[in-house]
Amino acid sequence: MRGGGGNGDIDFDNATEIVLDPSRADGKVHGIIAQRRERDLTTSSAPSGGDIDVQTITASGSLLDATVTILDAATETAVVTSDATGIPGVDADVRFESAGAGTQYWVIVDGIGTGVGSYTVKIDAEPELFS
């Protein structure tokens, strides 16, 4: 996946975009952590000022244990929230309130320990409301 690498570096200029469905405000992207210390970067823009849920899901039996970190600026110090424990069936799970429609967020997926494997990042946001 673009935006990350095996050495752990993050390239904000090459993030993979997750395009959200305009009516449902959800989207997903698949990736692979192929080696220890690899991190992947995606980006998406909020459709509204409501809640956004982001989950990192791995296949049943996968050796990958993943974390997710949400940033609101193209710097690793702009952390909005992160999770490494998840919920049943989900490796990492976060919910946060968007600062408003069009706000860009970055999602870093990071493998814990030596596990590698494929994953899916799912985003579910509140759609824009029209009056």
Short mmCIF file of N, CA and C in Angstrom, two decimals:
data_model
loop_
_atom_site.label_atom_id
_atom_site.label_comp_id
_atom_site.label_asym_id
_atom_site.label_seq_id
_atom_site.Cartn_x
_atom_site.Cartn_y
_atom_site.Cartn_z
N MET A 1 0.85 -1.17 0.00
CA MET A 1 0.00 0.00 0.00
C MET A 1 0.89 1.24 0.00
N ARG A 2 0.46 2.24 -0.67
CA ARG A 2 1.23 3.49 -0.71
C ARG A 2 1.20 4.17 0.65
N GLY A 3 2.15 5.03 0.88
CA GLY A 3 2.16 5.86 2.07
C GLY A 3 2.90 5.27 3.25
N GLY A 4 3.28 4.01 3.17
CA GLY A 4 3.99 3.38 4.27
C GLY A 4 5.09 2.50 3.73
N GLY A 5 5.80 1.91 4.64
CA GLY A 5 6.87 1.04 4.18
C GLY A 5 7.39 0.13 5.26
N GLY A 6 8.24 -0.79 4.85
CA GLY A 6 8.80 -1.78 5.75
C GLY A 6 9.71 -1.20 6.80
N ASN A 7 10.24 -0.01 6.55
CA ASN A 7 11.12 0.60 7.54
C ASN A 7 10.34 1.44 8.55
N GLY A 8 9.01 1.48 8.43
CA GLY A 8 8.17 2.22 9.36
C GLY A 8 7.93 3.66 8.98
N ASP A 9 8.60 4.15 7.92
CA ASP A 9 8.40 5.53 7.49
C ASP A 9 6.99 5.73 6.94
N ILE A 10 6.45 6.93 7.15
CA ILE A 10 5.15 7.31 6.61
C ILE A 10 5.36 8.45 5.62
N ASP A 11 4.77 8.32 4.43
CA ASP A 11 4.87 9.32 3.38
C ASP A 11 3.48 9.92 3.15
N PHE A 12 3.22 11.06 3.75
CA PHE A 12 1.90 11.68 3.67
C PHE A 12 1.52 12.10 2.25
N ASP A 13 2.51 12.26 1.37
CA ASP A 13 2.22 12.64 -0.01
C ASP A 13 1.76 11.46 -0.86
N ASN A 14 1.86 10.24 -0.34
CA ASN A 14 1.49 9.05 -1.10
C ASN A 14 0.47 8.17 -0.38
N ALA A 15 -0.37 8.76 0.43
CA ALA A 15 -1.39 7.99 1.15
C ALA A 15 -2.42 7.43 0.17
N THR A 16 -2.89 6.22 0.42
CA THR A 16 -3.97 5.62 -0.37
C THR A 16 -5.29 6.24 0.08
N GLU A 17 -6.06 6.75 -0.86
CA GLU A 17 -7.33 7.39 -0.51
C GLU A 17 -8.45 6.37 -0.38
N ILE A 18 -9.23 6.50 0.70
CA ILE A 18 -10.45 5.73 0.87
C ILE A 18 -11.59 6.66 0.47
N VAL A 19 -12.21 6.37 -0.66
CA VAL A 19 -13.32 7.18 -1.15
C VAL A 19 -14.60 6.68 -0.49
N LEU A 20 -15.30 7.56 0.19
CA LEU A 20 -16.54 7.19 0.86
C LEU A 20 -17.72 7.29 -0.09
N ASP A 21 -18.61 6.31 -0.02
CA ASP A 21 -19.83 6.32 -0.81
C ASP A 21 -20.62 7.59 -0.45
N PRO A 22 -21.03 8.40 -1.43
CA PRO A 22 -21.68 9.67 -1.12
C PRO A 22 -23.02 9.55 -0.40
N SER A 23 -23.75 8.47 -0.60
CA SER A 23 -25.06 8.34 0.06
C SER A 23 -24.97 7.63 1.41
N ARG A 24 -24.06 6.66 1.54
CA ARG A 24 -23.96 5.91 2.80
C ARG A 24 -22.81 6.40 3.68
N ALA A 25 -21.88 7.14 3.12
CA ALA A 25 -20.72 7.67 3.84
C ALA A 25 -19.87 6.56 4.44
N ASP A 26 -19.70 5.48 3.68
CA ASP A 26 -18.81 4.41 4.14
C ASP A 26 -17.88 4.00 3.01
N GLY A 27 -16.80 3.34 3.40
CA GLY A 27 -15.83 2.88 2.42
C GLY A 27 -14.84 1.95 3.08
N LYS A 28 -14.05 1.27 2.26
CA LYS A 28 -13.04 0.37 2.79
C LYS A 28 -11.90 0.22 1.80
N VAL A 29 -10.79 -0.25 2.33
CA VAL A 29 -9.61 -0.53 1.53
C VAL A 29 -8.91 -1.74 2.14
N HIS A 30 -8.29 -2.53 1.28
CA HIS A 30 -7.57 -3.72 1.73
C HIS A 30 -6.07 -3.44 1.64
N GLY A 31 -5.33 -4.01 2.58
CA GLY A 31 -3.89 -3.84 2.58
C GLY A 31 -3.19 -5.06 3.15
N ILE A 32 -1.87 -5.02 3.11
CA ILE A 32 -1.06 -6.12 3.63
C ILE A 32 0.11 -5.55 4.42
N ILE A 33 0.28 -6.04 5.63
CA ILE A 33 1.51 -5.79 6.37
C ILE A 33 2.39 -7.00 6.06
N ALA A 34 3.40 -6.79 5.23
CA ALA A 34 4.19 -7.90 4.70
C ALA A 34 5.45 -8.18 5.50
N GLN A 35 5.85 -7.23 6.34
CA GLN A 35 7.06 -7.44 7.13
C GLN A 35 6.97 -6.67 8.44
N ARG A 36 7.74 -7.14 9.40
CA ARG A 36 7.79 -6.50 10.71
C ARG A 36 8.16 -5.02 10.57
N ARG A 37 7.53 -4.18 11.37
CA ARG A 37 7.74 -2.73 11.42
C ARG A 37 7.11 -1.98 10.24
N GLU A 38 6.43 -2.68 9.35
CA GLU A 38 5.77 -1.99 8.23
C GLU A 38 4.52 -1.27 8.75
N ARG A 39 4.29 -0.09 8.20
CA ARG A 39 3.08 0.67 8.51
C ARG A 39 2.48 1.15 7.19
N ASP A 40 1.15 1.19 7.13
CA ASP A 40 0.45 1.66 5.93
C ASP A 40 -0.35 2.90 6.26
N LEU A 41 -0.54 3.76 5.26
CA LEU A 41 -1.22 5.03 5.45
C LEU A 41 -2.34 5.18 4.43
N THR A 42 -3.53 5.53 4.92
CA THR A 42 -4.66 5.88 4.06
C THR A 42 -5.17 7.25 4.47
N THR A 43 -5.99 7.83 3.63
CA THR A 43 -6.59 9.12 3.95
C THR A 43 -8.02 9.15 3.43
N SER A 44 -8.84 9.96 4.08
CA SER A 44 -10.23 10.15 3.67
C SER A 44 -10.71 11.48 4.22
N SER A 45 -11.73 12.03 3.59
CA SER A 45 -12.31 13.29 4.05
C SER A 45 -13.70 13.05 4.62
N ALA A 46 -13.97 13.72 5.72
CA ALA A 46 -15.26 13.57 6.40
C ALA A 46 -16.39 14.16 5.56
N PRO A 47 -17.51 13.44 5.43
CA PRO A 47 -18.64 13.97 4.68
C PRO A 47 -19.50 14.95 5.48
N SER A 48 -19.33 14.95 6.82
CA SER A 48 -20.15 15.81 7.67
C SER A 48 -19.40 16.05 8.98
N GLY A 49 -20.07 16.71 9.90
CA GLY A 49 -19.48 16.97 11.21
C GLY A 49 -19.84 15.93 12.24
N GLY A 50 -20.37 14.79 11.82
CA GLY A 50 -20.81 13.76 12.76
C GLY A 50 -19.73 12.77 13.13
N ASP A 51 -20.18 11.68 13.76
CA ASP A 51 -19.27 10.63 14.20
C ASP A 51 -18.68 9.86 13.02
N ILE A 52 -17.44 9.41 13.21
CA ILE A 52 -16.76 8.56 12.24
C ILE A 52 -16.24 7.33 12.99
N ASP A 53 -16.55 6.15 12.47
CA ASP A 53 -16.04 4.90 13.02
C ASP A 53 -15.00 4.34 12.05
N VAL A 54 -13.86 3.92 12.58
CA VAL A 54 -12.81 3.31 11.77
C VAL A 54 -12.44 1.99 12.43
N GLN A 55 -12.43 0.93 11.64
CA GLN A 55 -12.07 -0.40 12.13
C GLN A 55 -10.99 -1.00 11.26
N THR A 56 -10.08 -1.74 11.89
CA THR A 56 -9.10 -2.55 11.18
C THR A 56 -9.44 -4.00 11.47
N ILE A 57 -9.70 -4.76 10.41
CA ILE A 57 -10.15 -6.14 10.54
C ILE A 57 -9.16 -7.05 9.83
N THR A 58 -8.79 -8.14 10.49
CA THR A 58 -7.93 -9.15 9.88
C THR A 58 -8.72 -10.44 9.72
N ALA A 59 -8.26 -11.29 8.83
CA ALA A 59 -8.93 -12.56 8.58
C ALA A 59 -8.82 -13.47 9.80
N SER A 60 -9.81 -14.30 9.99
CA SER A 60 -9.79 -15.28 11.07
C SER A 60 -8.55 -16.16 10.94
N GLY A 61 -7.82 -16.29 12.03
CA GLY A 61 -6.60 -17.10 12.02
C GLY A 61 -5.36 -16.35 11.58
N SER A 62 -5.50 -15.09 11.20
CA SER A 62 -4.35 -14.30 10.76
C SER A 62 -3.36 -14.10 11.90
N LEU A 63 -2.08 -14.05 11.57
CA LEU A 63 -1.05 -13.77 12.56
C LEU A 63 -0.89 -12.27 12.82
N LEU A 64 -1.52 -11.45 11.97
CA LEU A 64 -1.40 -10.00 12.11
C LEU A 64 -2.27 -9.50 13.26
N ASP A 65 -1.67 -8.75 14.15
CA ASP A 65 -2.38 -8.02 15.19
C ASP A 65 -2.10 -6.56 14.90
N ALA A 66 -3.14 -5.82 14.51
CA ALA A 66 -2.93 -4.46 14.00
C ALA A 66 -3.48 -3.39 14.94
N THR A 67 -2.86 -2.23 14.88
CA THR A 67 -3.35 -1.04 15.57
C THR A 67 -3.83 -0.04 14.52
N VAL A 68 -4.63 0.92 14.95
CA VAL A 68 -5.05 2.00 14.06
C VAL A 68 -4.85 3.32 14.80
N THR A 69 -4.30 4.30 14.08
CA THR A 69 -4.10 5.64 14.62
C THR A 69 -4.71 6.64 13.64
N ILE A 70 -5.51 7.57 14.16
CA ILE A 70 -6.17 8.59 13.33
C ILE A 70 -5.47 9.93 13.57
N LEU A 71 -5.13 10.60 12.47
CA LEU A 71 -4.47 11.91 12.51
C LEU A 71 -5.34 12.94 11.81
N ASP A 72 -5.30 14.19 12.26
CA ASP A 72 -6.06 15.24 11.58
C ASP A 72 -5.17 16.26 10.88
N ALA A 73 -3.92 15.92 10.71
CA ALA A 73 -2.97 16.73 9.95
C ALA A 73 -1.87 15.80 9.45
N ALA A 74 -1.15 16.24 8.44
CA ALA A 74 -0.12 15.41 7.83
C ALA A 74 1.16 15.41 8.66
N THR A 75 1.03 15.03 9.91
CA THR A 75 2.15 14.89 10.82
C THR A 75 1.78 13.86 11.87
N GLU A 76 2.73 13.05 12.29
CA GLU A 76 2.43 11.99 13.26
C GLU A 76 2.17 12.51 14.67
N THR A 77 2.32 13.81 14.89
CA THR A 77 2.02 14.38 16.21
C THR A 77 0.57 14.84 16.32
N ALA A 78 -0.19 14.78 15.25
CA ALA A 78 -1.57 15.28 15.23
C ALA A 78 -2.57 14.15 15.49
N VAL A 79 -2.33 13.37 16.54
CA VAL A 79 -3.17 12.21 16.84
C VAL A 79 -4.53 12.64 17.39
N VAL A 80 -5.59 12.13 16.74
CA VAL A 80 -6.96 12.34 17.21
C VAL A 80 -7.32 11.23 18.19
N THR A 81 -7.05 9.99 17.81
CA THR A 81 -7.33 8.83 18.64
C THR A 81 -6.59 7.63 18.08
N SER A 82 -6.50 6.57 18.88
CA SER A 82 -5.87 5.34 18.41
C SER A 82 -6.40 4.16 19.23
N ASP A 83 -6.19 2.94 18.71
CA ASP A 83 -6.62 1.75 19.43
C ASP A 83 -5.74 0.58 19.03
N ALA A 84 -5.42 -0.26 20.02
CA ALA A 84 -4.65 -1.46 19.77
C ALA A 84 -5.34 -2.71 20.32
N THR A 85 -6.49 -2.53 21.00
CA THR A 85 -7.15 -3.67 21.62
C THR A 85 -8.36 -4.17 20.85
N GLY A 86 -9.07 -3.28 20.17
CA GLY A 86 -10.21 -3.67 19.36
C GLY A 86 -11.40 -4.16 20.15
N ILE A 87 -12.28 -4.85 19.44
CA ILE A 87 -13.48 -5.45 20.01
C ILE A 87 -13.58 -6.84 19.40
N PRO A 88 -14.45 -7.72 19.90
CA PRO A 88 -14.52 -9.06 19.31
C PRO A 88 -14.72 -9.02 17.78
N GLY A 89 -13.82 -9.69 17.05
CA GLY A 89 -13.89 -9.75 15.60
C GLY A 89 -13.21 -8.60 14.88
N VAL A 90 -12.70 -7.63 15.62
CA VAL A 90 -12.08 -6.43 15.04
C VAL A 90 -10.77 -6.16 15.78
N ASP A 91 -9.66 -6.04 15.04
CA ASP A 91 -8.35 -5.81 15.68
C ASP A 91 -8.24 -4.45 16.34
N ALA A 92 -8.74 -3.42 15.66
CA ALA A 92 -8.67 -2.06 16.20
C ALA A 92 -9.96 -1.34 15.83
N ASP A 93 -10.48 -0.53 16.76
CA ASP A 93 -11.78 0.11 16.59
C ASP A 93 -11.76 1.48 17.26
N VAL A 94 -12.00 2.54 16.48
CA VAL A 94 -12.07 3.89 17.06
C VAL A 94 -13.31 4.61 16.57
N ARG A 95 -13.78 5.53 17.39
CA ARG A 95 -14.89 6.41 17.03
C ARG A 95 -14.51 7.81 17.48
N PHE A 96 -14.72 8.77 16.60
CA PHE A 96 -14.42 10.15 16.95
C PHE A 96 -15.38 11.06 16.20
N GLU A 97 -15.48 12.30 16.65
CA GLU A 97 -16.36 13.26 15.99
C GLU A 97 -15.54 14.11 15.02
N SER A 98 -16.04 14.19 13.79
CA SER A 98 -15.38 14.98 12.77
C SER A 98 -15.45 16.46 13.11
N ALA A 99 -14.42 17.19 12.72
CA ALA A 99 -14.40 18.64 12.91
C ALA A 99 -15.30 19.35 11.90
N GLY A 100 -15.80 18.62 10.89
CA GLY A 100 -16.69 19.22 9.90
C GLY A 100 -16.51 18.60 8.53
N ALA A 101 -17.49 18.84 7.68
CA ALA A 101 -17.46 18.31 6.32
C ALA A 101 -16.19 18.76 5.61
N GLY A 102 -15.55 17.82 4.92
CA GLY A 102 -14.34 18.13 4.16
C GLY A 102 -13.05 18.02 4.94
N THR A 103 -13.13 17.82 6.26
CA THR A 103 -11.91 17.67 7.05
C THR A 103 -11.20 16.38 6.65
N GLN A 104 -9.93 16.50 6.34
CA GLN A 104 -9.15 15.33 5.92
C GLN A 104 -8.54 14.66 7.14
N TYR A 105 -8.62 13.33 7.15
CA TYR A 105 -8.02 12.52 8.20
C TYR A 105 -7.09 11.50 7.57
N TRP A 106 -6.07 11.09 8.33
CA TRP A 106 -5.13 10.06 7.90
C TRP A 106 -5.24 8.89 8.87
N VAL A 107 -5.14 7.68 8.33
CA VAL A 107 -5.25 6.45 9.12
C VAL A 107 -3.95 5.66 8.95
N ILE A 108 -3.26 5.41 10.06
CA ILE A 108 -2.07 4.58 10.04
C ILE A 108 -2.42 3.21 10.59
N VAL A 109 -2.12 2.16 9.83
CA VAL A 109 -2.27 0.78 10.28
C VAL A 109 -0.86 0.26 10.54
N ASP A 110 -0.69 -0.29 11.74
CA ASP A 110 0.63 -0.74 12.18
C ASP A 110 0.49 -2.14 12.77
N GLY A 111 1.34 -3.05 12.34
CA GLY A 111 1.35 -4.39 12.91
C GLY A 111 2.05 -4.40 14.26
N ILE A 112 1.50 -5.17 15.20
CA ILE A 112 2.12 -5.31 16.51
C ILE A 112 2.99 -6.55 16.50
N GLY A 113 4.19 -6.44 17.01
CA GLY A 113 5.07 -7.60 17.10
C GLY A 113 5.56 -8.06 15.74
N THR A 114 5.63 -9.38 15.56
CA THR A 114 6.20 -9.93 14.34
C THR A 114 5.14 -10.44 13.37
N GLY A 115 3.86 -10.38 13.73
CA GLY A 115 2.80 -10.89 12.86
C GLY A 115 2.67 -10.09 11.58
N VAL A 116 2.37 -10.79 10.49
CA VAL A 116 2.14 -10.17 9.20
C VAL A 116 0.86 -10.74 8.61
N GLY A 117 0.30 -10.04 7.64
CA GLY A 117 -0.90 -10.54 6.98
C GLY A 117 -1.73 -9.43 6.38
N SER A 118 -2.86 -9.83 5.82
CA SER A 118 -3.75 -8.86 5.17
C SER A 118 -4.75 -8.31 6.18
N TYR A 119 -5.30 -7.15 5.83
CA TYR A 119 -6.28 -6.49 6.68
C TYR A 119 -7.22 -5.66 5.81
N THR A 120 -8.30 -5.21 6.42
CA THR A 120 -9.24 -4.28 5.79
C THR A 120 -9.46 -3.12 6.74
N VAL A 121 -9.38 -1.89 6.22
CA VAL A 121 -9.77 -0.71 6.98
C VAL A 121 -11.18 -0.34 6.51
N LYS A 122 -12.11 -0.28 7.45
CA LYS A 122 -13.49 0.11 7.15
C LYS A 122 -13.78 1.44 7.83
N ILE A 123 -14.39 2.34 7.07
CA ILE A 123 -14.81 3.64 7.61
C ILE A 123 -16.32 3.75 7.44
N ASP A 124 -16.98 4.16 8.51
CA ASP A 124 -18.42 4.40 8.48
C ASP A 124 -18.64 5.76 9.14
N ALA A 125 -19.11 6.72 8.36
CA ALA A 125 -19.31 8.07 8.84
C ALA A 125 -20.77 8.46 8.70
N GLU A 126 -21.14 9.57 9.33
CA GLU A 126 -22.48 10.09 9.16
C GLU A 126 -22.53 10.84 7.83
N PRO A 127 -23.50 10.51 6.97
CA PRO A 127 -23.57 11.19 5.67
C PRO A 127 -23.96 12.65 5.81
N GLU A 128 -23.64 13.39 4.79
CA GLU A 128 -24.02 14.79 4.74
C GLU A 128 -25.55 14.86 4.63
N LEU A 129 -26.15 15.77 5.40
CA LEU A 129 -27.59 15.94 5.37
C LEU A 129 -27.94 17.14 4.50
N PHE A 130 -28.91 16.96 3.63
CA PHE A 130 -29.35 18.04 2.76
C PHE A 130 -30.68 18.56 3.24
N SER A 131 -30.86 19.86 3.21
CA SER A 131 -32.15 20.42 3.67
C SER A 131 -33.02 20.81 2.49
#
